[in-house]
PDB file of C-alpha atoms and ligand atoms in Angstrom:
ATOM      1  CA  MET A  16       0.000   0.000   0.000  1.00 82.00           C
ATOM      2  CA  GLN A  17       1.270   3.476  -0.913  1.00 91.00           C
ATOM      3  CA  VAL A  18       2.238   5.713   2.007  1.00 97.00           C
ATOM      4  CA  LYS A  19       0.501   9.033   1.424  1.00 97.00           C
ATOM      5  CA  LYS A  20       0.407  10.561   4.901  1.00 98.00           C
ATOM      6  CA  ALA A  21       3.068  11.825   7.253  1.00 98.00           C
ATOM      7  CA  VAL A  22       3.002  12.957  10.856  1.00 98.00           C
ATOM      8  CA  ILE A  23       5.442  15.588  12.090  1.00 98.00           C
ATOM      9  CA  PRO A  24       5.413  15.874  15.883  1.00 98.00           C
ATOM     10  CA  ALA A  25       6.285  19.493  16.623  1.00 98.00           C
ATOM     11  CA  ALA A  26       4.586  20.219  19.935  1.00 98.00           C
ATOM     12  CA  GLY A  27       7.589  19.869  22.263  1.00 96.00           C
ATOM     13  CA  PHE A  28       9.080  22.606  24.440  1.00 96.00           C
ATOM     14  CA  GLY A  29      12.461  22.572  22.678  1.00 95.00           C
ATOM     15  CA  THR A  30      14.251  23.113  25.984  1.00 96.00           C
ATOM     16  CA  ARG A  31      17.676  22.467  24.472  1.00 96.00           C
ATOM     17  CA  PHE A  32      17.168  25.561  22.355  1.00 96.00           C
ATOM     18  CA  LEU A  33      16.245  27.983  25.126  1.00 97.00           C
ATOM     19  CA  PRO A  34      16.090  30.921  25.265  1.00 97.00           C
ATOM     20  CA  ALA A  35      15.482  31.167  21.483  1.00 95.00           C
ATOM     21  CA  SER A  36      12.648  28.630  21.673  1.00 95.00           C
ATOM     22  CA  LYS A  37      10.831  30.505  24.430  1.00 95.00           C
ATOM     23  CA  THR A  38       8.726  32.432  21.910  1.00 94.00           C
ATOM     24  CA  ILE A  39       9.817  31.053  18.522  1.00 96.00           C
ATOM     25  CA  PRO A  40       8.870  27.418  17.904  1.00 97.00           C
ATOM     26  CA  LYS A  41      12.111  25.445  17.658  1.00 97.00           C
ATOM     27  CA  GLU A  42      10.830  23.991  14.370  1.00 97.00           C
ATOM     28  CA  MET A  43      10.664  27.523  12.914  1.00 98.00           C
ATOM     29  CA  LEU A  44      14.309  28.349  13.617  1.00 97.00           C
ATOM     30  CA  PRO A  45      16.080  28.796  10.282  1.00 97.00           C
ATOM     31  CA  ILE A  46      18.770  26.683   8.741  1.00 97.00           C
ATOM     32  CA  LEU A  47      20.041  29.086   6.089  1.00 97.00           C
ATOM     33  CA  ASP A  48      16.968  30.554   4.376  1.00 95.00           C
ATOM     34  CA  ARG A  49      14.183  28.225   5.550  1.00 96.00           C
ATOM     35  CA  PRO A  50      12.839  26.944   8.836  1.00 97.00           C
ATOM     36  CA  MET A  51      13.910  23.554  10.120  1.00 97.00           C
ATOM     37  CA  ILE A  52      10.437  22.067   9.549  1.00 97.00           C
ATOM     38  CA  GLN A  53      10.483  22.895   5.842  1.00 97.00           C
ATOM     39  CA  TYR A  54      13.360  20.478   5.266  1.00 97.00           C
ATOM     40  CA  VAL A  55      11.282  17.523   6.466  1.00 97.00           C
ATOM     41  CA  VAL A  56       8.150  18.693   4.636  1.00 97.00           C
ATOM     42  CA  GLU A  57      10.192  18.851   1.424  1.00 96.00           C
ATOM     43  CA  GLU A  58      11.647  15.397   2.122  1.00 97.00           C
ATOM     44  CA  ALA A  59       8.106  14.038   2.589  1.00 97.00           C
ATOM     45  CA  VAL A  60       6.718  15.667  -0.555  1.00 97.00           C
ATOM     46  CA  ALA A  61       9.660  14.452  -2.663  1.00 96.00           C
ATOM     47  CA  ALA A  62       8.886  10.906  -1.471  1.00 96.00           C
ATOM     48  CA  GLY A  63       5.290  11.091  -2.739  1.00 96.00           C
ATOM     49  CA  ILE A  64       3.554  12.046   0.514  1.00 97.00           C
ATOM     50  CA  THR A  65       0.558  14.268  -0.128  1.00 97.00           C
ATOM     51  CA  GLN A  66      -0.957  14.892   3.300  1.00 97.00           C
ATOM     52  CA  ILE A  67       1.039  16.132   6.257  1.00 98.00           C
ATOM     53  CA  VAL A  68      -0.239  16.200   9.803  1.00 98.00           C
ATOM     54  CA  ILE A  69       1.728  18.565  12.028  1.00 98.00           C
ATOM     55  CA  VAL A  70       1.225  18.045  15.753  1.00 98.00           C
ATOM     56  CA  THR A  71       1.478  21.383  17.473  1.00 98.00           C
ATOM     57  CA  SER A  72       0.740  23.063  20.796  1.00 97.00           C
ATOM     58  CA  ARG A  73      -0.031  26.442  22.353  1.00 96.00           C
ATOM     59  CA  GLY A  74       2.258  29.267  21.296  1.00 93.00           C
ATOM     60  CA  LYS A  75       3.400  27.521  18.112  1.00 96.00           C
ATOM     61  CA  GLU A  76       0.870  29.073  15.708  1.00 95.00           C
ATOM     62  CA  ALA A  77       3.682  30.453  13.526  1.00 96.00           C
ATOM     63  CA  MET A  78       3.885  27.022  11.873  1.00 97.00           C
ATOM     64  CA  ALA A  79       0.260  27.173  10.698  1.00 96.00           C
ATOM     65  CA  ASP A  80       0.794  30.683   9.341  1.00 96.00           C
ATOM     66  CA  TYR A  81       3.946  29.574   7.592  1.00 97.00           C
ATOM     67  CA  PHE A  82       2.236  26.857   5.548  1.00 97.00           C
ATOM     68  CA  ASP A  83      -0.792  29.069   4.807  1.00 96.00           C
ATOM     69  CA  ARG A  84      -1.243  31.498   1.900  1.00 95.00           C
ATOM     70  CA  SER A  85      -0.356  35.136   2.578  1.00 95.00           C
ATOM     71  CA  PRO A  86      -2.290  37.207  -0.008  1.00 96.00           C
ATOM     72  CA  GLU A  87      -1.072  40.573   1.356  1.00 97.00           C
ATOM     73  CA  LEU A  88       2.585  39.548   1.167  1.00 97.00           C
ATOM     74  CA  GLU A  89       2.036  37.999  -2.271  1.00 97.00           C
ATOM     75  CA  ARG A  90       0.434  41.233  -3.523  1.00 97.00           C
ATOM     76  CA  ALA A  91       3.305  43.317  -2.139  1.00 97.00           C
ATOM     77  CA  LEU A  92       5.905  41.048  -3.762  1.00 97.00           C
ATOM     78  CA  ALA A  93       4.026  41.120  -7.083  1.00 97.00           C
ATOM     79  CA  GLN A  94       3.884  44.939  -7.040  1.00 97.00           C
ATOM     80  CA  LYS A  95       7.616  45.126  -6.378  1.00 96.00           C
ATOM     81  CA  GLY A  96       8.314  42.623  -9.147  1.00 96.00           C
ATOM     82  CA  ALA A  97      10.010  40.298  -6.658  1.00 96.00           C
ATOM     83  CA  THR A  98       9.205  37.230  -8.727  1.00 96.00           C
ATOM     84  CA  ALA A  99      11.554  34.765  -7.048  1.00 95.00           C
ATOM     85  CA  GLY A 100      10.297  35.624  -3.546  1.00 95.00           C
ATOM     86  CA  LEU A 101       6.716  35.463  -4.745  1.00 97.00           C
ATOM     87  CA  GLU A 102       7.186  32.028  -6.283  1.00 96.00           C
ATOM     88  CA  GLU A 103       8.874  30.784  -3.131  1.00 95.00           C
ATOM     89  CA  VAL A 104       6.153  31.931  -0.706  1.00 96.00           C
ATOM     90  CA  ARG A 105       3.478  30.455  -2.991  1.00 96.00           C
ATOM     91  CA  ARG A 106       5.380  27.181  -3.260  1.00 96.00           C
ATOM     92  CA  VAL A 107       5.633  26.837   0.525  1.00 95.00           C
ATOM     93  CA  ALA A 108       1.861  27.205   0.867  1.00 95.00           C
ATOM     94  CA  SER A 109       1.046  24.682  -1.841  1.00 95.00           C
ATOM     95  CA  MET A 110       3.635  21.934  -1.346  1.00 94.00           C
ATOM     96  CA  ALA A 111       1.198  19.537   0.290  1.00 94.00           C
ATOM     97  CA  GLU A 112      -2.080  19.428   2.134  1.00 96.00           C
ATOM     98  CA  VAL A 113      -0.932  20.406   5.622  1.00 97.00           C
ATOM     99  CA  VAL A 114      -3.285  19.912   8.567  1.00 97.00           C
ATOM    100  CA  PHE A 115      -2.674  20.670  12.219  1.00 97.00           C
ATOM    101  CA  VAL A 116      -3.692  18.788  15.324  1.00 98.00           C
ATOM    102  CA  ARG A 117      -3.036  19.986  18.844  1.00 97.00           C
ATOM    103  CA  GLN A 118      -1.298  18.108  21.619  1.00 97.00           C
ATOM    104  CA  GLN A 119      -2.849  19.675  24.693  1.00 96.00           C
ATOM    105  CA  GLU A 120      -0.082  18.611  27.035  1.00 95.00           C
ATOM    106  CA  GLN A 121       3.491  17.646  26.158  1.00 95.00           C
ATOM    107  CA  LEU A 122       3.226  14.003  27.208  1.00 96.00           C
ATOM    108  CA  GLY A 123       5.975  12.723  24.951  1.00 96.00           C
ATOM    109  CA  LEU A 124       6.671  11.714  21.364  1.00 96.00           C
ATOM    110  CA  GLY A 125       4.426   8.632  21.544  1.00 97.00           C
ATOM    111  CA  HIS A 126       1.548  10.748  22.797  1.00 97.00           C
ATOM    112  CA  ALA A 127       2.134  13.322  20.023  1.00 98.00           C
ATOM    113  CA  VAL A 128       1.879  10.563  17.396  1.00 98.00           C
ATOM    114  CA  LEU A 129      -1.294   9.274  19.070  1.00 98.00           C
ATOM    115  CA  CYS A 130      -2.831  12.750  18.782  1.00 98.00           C
ATOM    116  CA  ALA A 131      -2.595  12.363  14.976  1.00 98.00           C
ATOM    117  CA  ARG A 132      -4.731   9.185  14.971  1.00 98.00           C
ATOM    118  CA  PRO A 133      -8.009  10.816  13.847  1.00 98.00           C
ATOM    119  CA  ALA A 134      -6.205  12.513  10.933  1.00 97.00           C
ATOM    120  CA  VAL A 135      -4.294   9.388   9.849  1.00 98.00           C
ATOM    121  CA  GLY A 136      -7.024   6.752  10.145  1.00 96.00           C
ATOM    122  CA  LYS A 137      -6.306   3.147   9.222  1.00 96.00           C
ATOM    123  CA  GLU A 138      -3.448   3.492   6.789  1.00 97.00           C
ATOM    124  CA  PRO A 139       0.326   3.222   6.999  1.00 98.00           C
ATOM    125  CA  PHE A 140       2.052   6.544   7.552  1.00 98.00           C
ATOM    126  CA  ALA A 141       5.488   8.090   7.880  1.00 98.00           C
ATOM    127  CA  VAL A 142       6.774   9.964  10.931  1.00 98.00           C
ATOM    128  CA  PHE A 143       9.407  12.693  10.648  1.00 98.00           C
ATOM    129  CA  LEU A 144      11.094  14.278  13.650  1.00 98.00           C
ATOM    130  CA  PRO A 145      11.856  17.776  12.405  1.00 97.00           C
ATOM    131  CA  ASP A 146      14.975  18.079  14.528  1.00 96.00           C
ATOM    132  CA  ASP A 147      16.661  15.248  12.629  1.00 97.00           C
ATOM    133  CA  ILE A 148      17.714  16.362   9.176  1.00 97.00           C
ATOM    134  CA  ILE A 149      19.064  13.664   6.894  1.00 95.00           C
ATOM    135  CA  TYR A 150      21.076  14.795   3.904  1.00 91.00           C
ATOM    136  CA  HIS A 151      21.476  12.208   1.187  1.00 90.00           C
ATOM    137  CA  PRO A 152      20.533  13.328  -2.310  1.00 88.00           C
ATOM    138  CA  PRO A 153      19.009  11.992  -4.440  1.00 89.00           C
ATOM    139  CA  LYS A 154      17.564   9.260  -2.185  1.00 94.00           C
ATOM    140  CA  SER A 155      16.363  10.841   1.050  1.00 96.00           C
ATOM    141  CA  GLY A 156      16.149   9.136   4.425  1.00 96.00           C
ATOM    142  CA  ILE A 157      12.415   8.475   4.119  1.00 98.00           C
ATOM    143  CA  ALA A 158      12.746   7.234   0.524  1.00 97.00           C
ATOM    144  CA  GLN A 159      15.168   4.572   1.786  1.00 98.00           C
ATOM    145  CA  LEU A 160      12.741   3.519   4.558  1.00 98.00           C
ATOM    146  CA  LEU A 161       9.833   3.388   2.109  1.00 98.00           C
ATOM    147  CA  GLU A 162      11.773   0.918  -0.047  1.00 97.00           C
ATOM    148  CA  VAL A 163      12.127  -1.390   2.966  1.00 98.00           C
ATOM    149  CA  TYR A 164       8.431  -0.903   3.755  1.00 98.00           C
ATOM    150  CA  GLN A 165       7.480  -1.858   0.167  1.00 97.00           C
ATOM    151  CA  GLN A 166       9.674  -4.951   0.359  1.00 97.00           C
ATOM    152  CA  PHE A 167       8.389  -6.317   3.680  1.00 97.00           C
ATOM    153  CA  GLY A 168       4.987  -4.631   4.142  1.00 96.00           C
ATOM    154  CA  ALA A 169       5.785  -3.906   7.782  1.00 98.00           C
ATOM    155  CA  SER A 170       6.795  -0.976   9.981  1.00 98.00           C
ATOM    156  CA  VAL A 171      10.333   0.359   9.498  1.00 98.00           C
ATOM    157  CA  VAL A 172      12.468   2.509  11.790  1.00 98.00           C
ATOM    158  CA  ALA A 173      15.556   4.469  10.777  1.00 98.00           C
ATOM    159  CA  VAL A 174      18.699   3.453  12.654  1.00 98.00           C
ATOM    160  CA  GLU A 175      22.207   4.833  12.851  1.00 97.00           C
ATOM    161  CA  GLU A 176      25.398   3.252  14.152  1.00 97.00           C
ATOM    162  CA  LEU A 177      26.296   5.263  17.261  1.00 96.00           C
ATOM    163  CA  PRO A 178      29.262   5.346  19.585  1.00 95.00           C
ATOM    164  CA  ARG A 179      28.525   2.883  22.437  1.00 92.00           C
ATOM    165  CA  GLU A 180      28.303   5.636  25.041  1.00 94.00           C
ATOM    166  CA  ALA A 181      25.778   7.655  22.995  1.00 95.00           C
ATOM    167  CA  ILE A 182      23.221   4.838  22.818  1.00 96.00           C
ATOM    168  CA  ARG A 183      21.956   5.755  26.296  1.00 95.00           C
ATOM    169  CA  ASN A 184      20.173   8.744  24.700  1.00 93.00           C
ATOM    170  CA  TYR A 185      18.380   6.698  22.025  1.00 94.00           C
ATOM    171  CA  GLY A 186      16.135   3.701  21.536  1.00 94.00           C
ATOM    172  CA  ALA A 187      18.366   0.706  20.691  1.00 96.00           C
ATOM    173  CA  ILE A 188      17.350  -2.280  18.567  1.00 97.00           C
ATOM    174  CA  GLU A 189      18.280  -5.946  18.740  1.00 97.00           C
ATOM    175  CA  PRO A 190      18.969  -6.566  15.051  1.00 97.00           C
ATOM    176  CA  ARG A 191      18.963  -9.588  12.729  1.00 97.00           C
ATOM    177  CA  GLU A 192      20.476  -8.596   9.417  1.00 97.00           C
ATOM    178  CA  VAL A 193      18.234  -9.625   6.517  1.00 97.00           C
ATOM    179  CA  ALA A 194      19.743  -7.601   3.664  1.00 96.00           C
ATOM    180  CA  GLU A 195      22.333  -4.900   3.164  1.00 95.00           C
ATOM    181  CA  ARG A 196      21.629  -2.163   5.754  1.00 97.00           C
ATOM    182  CA  THR A 197      18.304  -3.845   6.593  1.00 98.00           C
ATOM    183  CA  TYR A 198      17.453  -5.670   9.811  1.00 98.00           C
ATOM    184  CA  GLU A 199      14.548  -7.495  11.315  1.00 98.00           C
ATOM    185  CA  VAL A 200      14.016  -5.969  14.760  1.00 98.00           C
ATOM    186  CA  LEU A 201      13.982  -8.678  17.426  1.00 97.00           C
ATOM    187  CA  GLY A 202      13.680  -6.315  20.394  1.00 96.00           C
ATOM    188  CA  LEU A 203      13.850  -2.638  21.362  1.00 94.00           C
ATOM    189  CA  VAL A 204      14.933  -0.808  24.479  1.00 92.00           C
ATOM    190  CA  GLU A 205      14.524   2.910  25.166  1.00 90.00           C
ATOM    191  CA  LYS A 206      17.639   4.669  26.492  1.00 91.00           C
ATOM    192  CA  PRO A 207      19.566   1.541  27.513  1.00 94.00           C
ATOM    193  CA  ASP A 208      22.626   1.366  29.709  1.00 95.00           C
ATOM    194  CA  PRO A 209      25.453   1.049  27.116  1.00 95.00           C
ATOM    195  CA  ALA A 210      26.850  -1.958  28.995  1.00 94.00           C
ATOM    196  CA  VAL A 211      23.707  -4.006  28.299  1.00 93.00           C
ATOM    197  CA  ALA A 212      22.374  -2.346  25.126  1.00 95.00           C
ATOM    198  CA  PRO A 213      21.346  -4.972  22.527  1.00 95.00           C
ATOM    199  CA  SER A 214      23.420  -3.155  19.856  1.00 96.00           C
ATOM    200  CA  ASN A 215      24.807   0.269  19.026  1.00 96.00           C
ATOM    201  CA  LEU A 216      22.087   0.804  16.414  1.00 97.00           C
ATOM    202  CA  GLY A 217      20.025   3.723  17.679  1.00 97.00           C
ATOM    203  CA  ILE A 218      16.622   4.769  16.371  1.00 97.00           C
ATOM    204  CA  VAL A 219      16.586   8.238  14.832  1.00 97.00           C
ATOM    205  CA  GLY A 220      13.869  10.520  13.490  1.00 97.00           C
ATOM    206  CA  ARG A 221      12.247   8.669  10.573  1.00 98.00           C
ATOM    207  CA  TYR A 222       9.650   5.910  10.765  1.00 98.00           C
ATOM    208  CA  VAL A 223       7.128   4.190   8.516  1.00 98.00           C
ATOM    209  CA  LEU A 224       4.413   2.762  10.731  1.00 98.00           C
ATOM    210  CA  THR A 225       1.415   0.522  10.256  1.00 98.00           C
ATOM    211  CA  PRO A 226      -1.820   1.860  11.811  1.00 98.00           C
ATOM    212  CA  GLU A 227      -1.741  -0.881  14.496  1.00 98.00           C
ATOM    213  CA  ILE A 228       0.822   1.324  16.259  1.00 98.00           C
ATOM    214  CA  PHE A 229      -2.068   3.463  17.526  1.00 98.00           C
ATOM    215  CA  ASP A 230      -3.588   0.589  19.565  1.00 97.00           C
ATOM    216  CA  CYS A 231      -0.090  -0.102  20.932  1.00 97.00           C
ATOM    217  CA  LEU A 232       0.304   3.577  21.904  1.00 97.00           C
ATOM    218  CA  GLU A 233      -3.023   3.366  23.743  1.00 95.00           C
ATOM    219  CA  GLY A 234      -1.623   0.400  25.669  1.00 93.00           C
ATOM    220  CA  VAL A 235       1.694   1.982  26.704  1.00 92.00           C
ATOM    221  CA  ARG A 236       2.196   3.217  30.263  1.00 89.00           C
ATOM    222  CA  PRO A 237       4.066   6.526  30.707  1.00 88.00           C
ATOM    223  CA  GLY A 238       7.767   6.159  31.499  1.00 79.00           C
ATOM    224  CA  ALA A 239       9.866   7.608  34.308  1.00 74.00           C
ATOM    225  CA  ILE A 240       9.293  11.281  33.398  1.00 82.00           C
ATOM    226  CA  GLY A 241       5.594  10.793  32.614  1.00 84.00           C
ATOM    227  CA  GLU A 242       6.103  10.646  28.836  1.00 89.00           C
ATOM    228  CA  LEU A 243       4.625   8.114  26.395  1.00 93.00           C
ATOM    229  CA  GLN A 244       7.539   6.681  24.437  1.00 93.00           C
ATOM    230  CA  LEU A 245       7.139   5.667  20.809  1.00 95.00           C
ATOM    231  CA  THR A 246       9.827   3.016  21.326  1.00 94.00           C
ATOM    232  CA  ASP A 247       7.693   1.336  24.021  1.00 93.00           C
ATOM    233  CA  ALA A 248       4.757   1.192  21.599  1.00 96.00           C
ATOM    234  CA  LEU A 249       7.039  -0.316  18.949  1.00 97.00           C
ATOM    235  CA  ALA A 250       8.029  -3.004  21.461  1.00 95.00           C
ATOM    236  CA  LEU A 251       4.304  -3.837  21.840  1.00 96.00           C
ATOM    237  CA  LEU A 252       3.833  -3.763  18.067  1.00 97.00           C
ATOM    238  CA  LEU A 253       6.637  -6.307  17.781  1.00 97.00           C
ATOM    239  CA  LYS A 254       4.466  -8.811  19.661  1.00 96.00           C
ATOM    240  CA  ARG A 255       1.786  -8.494  16.955  1.00 96.00           C
ATOM    241  CA  GLN A 256       3.758  -8.071  13.737  1.00 97.00           C
ATOM    242  CA  LYS A 257       7.264  -7.794  12.351  1.00 98.00           C
ATOM    243  CA  VAL A 258       9.207  -4.543  12.488  1.00 98.00           C
ATOM    244  CA  TYR A 259      12.263  -3.736  10.363  1.00 98.00           C
ATOM    245  CA  ALA A 260      15.094  -1.249  10.621  1.00 98.00           C
ATOM    246  CA  CYS A 261      16.895   0.598   7.832  1.00 98.00           C
ATOM    247  CA  ARG A 262      20.453   1.779   8.428  1.00 98.00           C
ATOM    248  CA  PHE A 263      20.055   4.632   5.987  1.00 97.00           C
ATOM    249  CA  ARG A 264      22.829   6.125   3.910  1.00 96.00           C
ATOM    250  CA  GLY A 265      23.504   9.811   4.488  1.00 95.00           C
ATOM    251  CA  VAL A 266      24.442  12.279   7.181  1.00 95.00           C
ATOM    252  CA  ARG A 267      22.027  13.018  10.019  1.00 96.00           C
ATOM    253  CA  TYR A 268      22.160  16.394  11.712  1.00 96.00           C
ATOM    254  CA  ASP A 269      20.622  16.693  15.154  1.00 96.00           C
ATOM    255  CA  VAL A 270      19.358  20.230  14.735  1.00 97.00           C
ATOM    256  CA  GLY A 271      17.566  20.202  18.090  1.00 96.00           C
ATOM    257  CA  THR A 272      20.641  21.781  19.687  1.00 96.00           C
ATOM    258  CA  PRO A 273      22.507  24.997  18.786  1.00 97.00           C
ATOM    259  CA  LEU A 274      25.718  23.122  17.979  1.00 97.00           C
ATOM    260  CA  GLY A 275      23.928  20.617  15.743  1.00 97.00           C
ATOM    261  CA  MET A 276      22.193  23.437  13.934  1.00 97.00           C
ATOM    262  CA  LEU A 277      25.474  25.275  13.426  1.00 97.00           C
ATOM    263  CA  ARG A 278      27.001  22.161  11.891  1.00 97.00           C
ATOM    264  CA  ALA A 279      23.997  21.593   9.621  1.00 97.00           C
ATOM    265  CA  SER A 280      23.976  25.244   8.560  1.00 97.00           C
ATOM    266  CA  LEU A 281      27.648  25.167   7.601  1.00 97.00           C
ATOM    267  CA  GLU A 282      27.557  21.815   5.835  1.00 96.00           C
ATOM    268  CA  LEU A 283      24.329  22.527   3.971  1.00 97.00           C
ATOM    269  CA  ALA A 284      25.626  25.969   2.963  1.00 97.00           C
ATOM    270  CA  LEU A 285      28.556  24.219   1.287  1.00 97.00           C
ATOM    271  CA  THR A 286      26.050  22.329  -0.909  1.00 96.00           C
ATOM    272  CA  ARG A 287      24.351  25.560  -2.070  1.00 96.00           C
ATOM    273  CA  PRO A 288      26.106  27.424  -4.912  1.00 97.00           C
ATOM    274  CA  GLU A 289      24.807  30.827  -3.732  1.00 96.00           C
ATOM    275  CA  TYR A 290      26.472  30.403  -0.314  1.00 97.00           C
ATOM    276  CA  ALA A 291      29.392  28.019  -0.754  1.00 97.00           C
ATOM    277  CA  PRO A 292      32.070  30.338  -2.267  1.00 97.00           C
ATOM    278  CA  HIS A 293      31.434  33.040   0.376  1.00 97.00           C
ATOM    279  CA  LEU A 294      31.500  30.555   3.228  1.00 96.00           C
ATOM    280  CA  ARG A 295      34.726  28.965   1.997  1.00 96.00           C
ATOM    281  CA  ARG A 296      36.419  32.348   1.844  1.00 95.00           C
ATOM    282  CA  TRP A 297      35.171  33.508   5.263  1.00 95.00           C
ATOM    283  CA  MET A 298      35.989  30.233   6.939  1.00 93.00           C
ATOM    284  CA  GLY A 299      39.433  30.226   5.361  1.00 90.00           C
ATOM    285  CA  ASP A 300      40.104  33.741   6.740  1.00 91.00           C
ATOM    286  CA  LEU A 301      38.618  32.901  10.127  1.00 91.00           C
ATOM    287  CA  LEU A 302      40.594  29.701  10.562  1.00 90.00           C
ATOM    288  CA  HIS A 303      43.749  31.465   9.440  1.00 88.00           C
ATOM    289  CA  LYS A 304      43.223  34.282  11.994  1.00 89.00           C
ATOM    290  CA  SER A 305      42.372  31.932  14.879  1.00 85.00           C
ATOM    291  CA  GLN A 306      45.529  29.850  14.482  1.00 76.00           C
TER     292      GLN A 306
HETATM  293  P1  UTP B 138      12.555  16.238  21.255  1.00 94.57           P
HETATM  294  O1  UTP B 138      12.709  15.735  22.615  1.00 94.57           O
HETATM  295  O2  UTP B 138      13.729  16.233  20.346  1.00 94.57           O
HETATM  296  O3  UTP B 138      12.025  17.737  21.243  1.00 94.57           O
HETATM  297  O4  UTP B 138      11.337  15.519  20.550  1.00 94.57           O
HETATM  298  P2  UTP B 138      11.605  18.694  22.393  1.00 94.57           P
HETATM  299  O5  UTP B 138      10.966  17.957  23.516  1.00 94.57           O
HETATM  300  O6  UTP B 138      10.798  19.763  21.760  1.00 94.57           O
HETATM  301  O7  UTP B 138      13.018  19.313  22.755  1.00 94.57           O
HETATM  302  P3  UTP B 138      13.920  19.265  24.077  1.00 94.57           P
HETATM  303  O8  UTP B 138      14.308  17.829  24.267  1.00 94.57           O
HETATM  304  O9  UTP B 138      13.087  19.828  25.168  1.00 94.57           O
HETATM  305  O10 UTP B 138      15.062  20.145  23.704  1.00 94.57           O
HETATM  306  C1  UTP B 138      11.353  15.155  19.166  1.00 94.57           C
HETATM  307  C2  UTP B 138      10.169  15.783  18.441  1.00 94.57           C
HETATM  308  O11 UTP B 138       8.950  15.394  19.071  1.00 94.57           O
HETATM  309  C3  UTP B 138       8.170  16.527  19.370  1.00 94.57           C
HETATM  310  C4  UTP B 138       9.133  17.700  19.450  1.00 94.57           C
HETATM  311  O12 UTP B 138       8.463  18.917  19.087  1.00 94.57           O
HETATM  312  C5  UTP B 138      10.213  17.315  18.464  1.00 94.57           C
HETATM  313  O13 UTP B 138       9.945  17.789  17.167  1.00 94.57           O
HETATM  314  N1  UTP B 138       7.430  16.313  20.642  1.00 94.57           N
HETATM  315  C6  UTP B 138       8.097  15.920  21.757  1.00 94.57           C
HETATM  316  C7  UTP B 138       6.067  16.515  20.663  1.00 94.57           C
HETATM  317  O14 UTP B 138       5.445  16.851  19.629  1.00 94.57           O
HETATM  318  N2  UTP B 138       5.400  16.342  21.833  1.00 94.57           N
HETATM  319  C8  UTP B 138       6.019  15.966  22.984  1.00 94.57           C
HETATM  320  O15 UTP B 138       5.344  15.818  24.021  1.00 94.57           O
HETATM  321  C9  UTP B 138       7.415  15.758  22.935  1.00 94.57           C
END
């Protein structure tokens, strides 16, 4: 079955980005010329997804405005003859059908996904965490997961090989390799002690999920800090059906922290012809001066 819908949980507090995220939604912070969330929307659209459900919360209305039309701005740009800007703002508002659902209380990633249930219904769907940006043209992170989904007809999580010590911040899988970069998931543990983690393959921000995940999310008890974990629901799903993991090709930037965003901004700027020559020159000068 074709995956046509995506859920983007974007209701969190973004505490690692304070104070900037106090009044600006973290997902609206820019990487170069566009907000973080646009990168994942573009990744979804390029992979054939036509309906996007953004899970949001109080104070984050800027996201809804961003994906809406802005006739006044469009008129002003047209009058000035700013054709490129005009095309760009129109494109943003027409990339996909974007709907918003509210998470009334930040009860965790699993709970945010559950909030999207009425909008998703009974079909498979993709999940994108907007603070994980995966750069791998021409085959994006989600495109690689969708291939695994088409092959096995089961849920797929994105995994990355992490340093042993780092696995304590991720969900870890117990893998059985079934093809190149593809694993059957035999078990999952959220934030394991590195000494007993089942592997150093950590789950990162892309998923393709079957709709049965919603019943599993209903059945999950909140964890230590009162949050519903998506990994715990996946562990329940595993008792009902197979789950696979895709060790995607490409670089993942954790743009949920200032340092991660700085790295992504610099590396992505080097891939853009309008920025790259300037950045190379400035960085060359800067590195020379700081030696
Ligand atoms: P994160 O933990 O990376 O984001 O969740 P956060 O909670 O906003 O940021 P920190 O940890 O406080 O710095 C991954 C994604 O899940 C969303 C977040 O908005 C983010 O995009 N999320 C998280 C929700 O939608 N609801 C929640 O209750 C928690």
